[in-house]
Amino acid sequence: MKQKELPLLGRLDAPSVVDPQLVRQCKTYRDAVKLCWRLRRVKYMTQAQLAAEAGLYAPHVSGYLHDGKHQRDLPGDKAMGFQYTCGNTAIAQWHNMNVQLTCAEEMQLVMRAVA
């Protein structure tokens, strides 16, 4: 009997920092959320899996990720779970960029967030 191989088995590290050039291209909070999703570590993760892992209400996830008639903003208290599940800090970096922190301050905050 042949054993089925699992595509992901192991430990994932804390969220990684996104290239600041990509974050600067985000004009809105929604853009940062969509960037975070686009750069997710597990490329085959579904929106339903994201909802389960990040503690989100599954029917609302598509509204967080798409523009249009039924768009929604990701609640602020869910952003850390969203980032941790996606494996990057795009949303936090976008917030930091908007308060115009220095590069050193931004890196200190990102390192604290992932610690």
Short mmCIF file of N, CA, C and O in Angstrom, two decimals, residues 12 16 18 33-47 49-50 65 82-88:
data_model
loop_
_atom_site.label_atom_id
_atom_site.label_comp_id
_atom_site.label_asym_id
_atom_site.label_seq_id
_atom_site.Cartn_x
_atom_site.Cartn_y
_atom_site.Cartn_z
N LEU A 12 6.18 26.28 10.68
CA LEU A 12 6.38 27.55 9.99
C LEU A 12 6.87 28.58 10.99
O LEU A 12 6.38 28.64 12.11
N SER A 16 7.07 36.90 8.12
CA SER A 16 8.25 37.57 7.60
C SER A 16 7.92 38.99 7.14
O SER A 16 6.77 39.32 6.88
N VAL A 18 7.76 42.08 4.66
CA VAL A 18 7.52 42.26 3.23
C VAL A 18 8.44 43.36 2.70
O VAL A 18 8.74 44.32 3.42
N VAL A 33 -4.25 44.52 2.97
CA VAL A 33 -4.84 43.22 3.29
C VAL A 33 -4.71 42.29 2.07
O VAL A 33 -4.31 41.13 2.20
N LYS A 34 -5.01 42.81 0.89
CA LYS A 34 -4.91 42.00 -0.32
C LYS A 34 -3.45 41.61 -0.61
O LYS A 34 -3.19 40.50 -1.05
N LEU A 35 -2.51 42.52 -0.34
CA LEU A 35 -1.09 42.20 -0.52
C LEU A 35 -0.68 41.08 0.44
O LEU A 35 0.02 40.14 0.05
N CYS A 36 -1.11 41.18 1.67
CA CYS A 36 -0.81 40.15 2.66
C CYS A 36 -1.29 38.79 2.18
O CYS A 36 -0.57 37.80 2.24
N TRP A 37 -2.50 38.74 1.64
CA TRP A 37 -3.06 37.48 1.13
C TRP A 37 -2.29 37.01 -0.11
O TRP A 37 -1.97 35.83 -0.24
N ARG A 38 -1.98 37.91 -1.00
CA ARG A 38 -1.28 37.55 -2.23
C ARG A 38 0.10 36.96 -1.94
O ARG A 38 0.57 36.07 -2.65
N LEU A 39 0.76 37.43 -0.87
CA LEU A 39 2.10 36.96 -0.51
C LEU A 39 2.08 35.83 0.52
O LEU A 39 3.11 35.54 1.13
N ARG A 40 0.94 35.19 0.70
CA ARG A 40 0.83 34.13 1.71
C ARG A 40 1.85 33.02 1.43
O ARG A 40 2.19 32.74 0.28
N ARG A 41 2.34 32.42 2.51
CA ARG A 41 3.35 31.36 2.40
C ARG A 41 2.77 30.09 1.77
O ARG A 41 3.42 29.45 0.97
N VAL A 42 1.59 29.75 2.18
CA VAL A 42 0.95 28.53 1.69
C VAL A 42 0.07 28.92 0.51
O VAL A 42 -1.07 29.35 0.69
N LYS A 43 0.61 28.81 -0.70
CA LYS A 43 -0.05 29.33 -1.89
C LYS A 43 -1.38 28.64 -2.20
O LYS A 43 -2.26 29.23 -2.79
N TYR A 44 -1.54 27.39 -1.80
CA TYR A 44 -2.78 26.67 -2.09
C TYR A 44 -3.81 26.78 -0.97
O TYR A 44 -4.83 26.12 -1.00
N MET A 45 -3.55 27.65 0.02
CA MET A 45 -4.52 27.85 1.10
C MET A 45 -5.79 28.48 0.54
O MET A 45 -5.74 29.42 -0.24
N THR A 46 -6.92 27.95 0.95
CA THR A 46 -8.19 28.50 0.51
C THR A 46 -8.65 29.59 1.48
O THR A 46 -8.14 29.69 2.60
N GLN A 47 -9.62 30.37 1.04
CA GLN A 47 -10.16 31.39 1.92
C GLN A 47 -10.87 30.76 3.13
O GLN A 47 -10.84 31.33 4.22
N GLN A 49 -9.86 28.02 4.63
CA GLN A 49 -8.78 27.66 5.55
C GLN A 49 -8.25 28.89 6.27
O GLN A 49 -7.96 28.83 7.47
N LEU A 50 -8.13 30.00 5.55
CA LEU A 50 -7.71 31.25 6.17
C LEU A 50 -8.67 31.62 7.30
O LEU A 50 -8.25 31.97 8.40
N LEU A 65 -11.08 40.50 0.62
CA LEU A 65 -10.05 40.29 -0.40
C LEU A 65 -10.42 40.78 -1.79
O LEU A 65 -9.59 40.75 -2.69
N PHE A 82 -4.71 37.32 10.84
CA PHE A 82 -4.67 37.27 9.38
C PHE A 82 -3.21 37.23 8.91
O PHE A 82 -2.83 36.38 8.10
N GLN A 83 -2.39 38.13 9.45
CA GLN A 83 -0.97 38.19 9.07
C GLN A 83 -0.24 36.92 9.46
O GLN A 83 0.57 36.39 8.70
N TYR A 84 -0.49 36.43 10.68
CA TYR A 84 0.21 35.24 11.14
C TYR A 84 -0.14 34.05 10.26
O TYR A 84 0.72 33.26 9.88
N THR A 85 -1.41 33.92 9.88
CA THR A 85 -1.84 32.82 9.03
C THR A 85 -1.23 32.94 7.64
O THR A 85 -0.79 31.94 7.07
N CYS A 86 -1.17 34.15 7.10
CA CYS A 86 -0.57 34.36 5.77
C CYS A 86 0.95 34.28 5.81
O CYS A 86 1.58 34.01 4.79
N GLY A 87 1.55 34.56 6.96
CA GLY A 87 3.00 34.44 7.10
C GLY A 87 3.78 35.67 6.73
O GLY A 87 4.97 35.59 6.41
N ASN A 88 3.15 36.86 6.77
CA ASN A 88 3.89 38.10 6.51
C ASN A 88 3.24 39.26 7.27
O ASN A 88 2.15 39.13 7.80
#
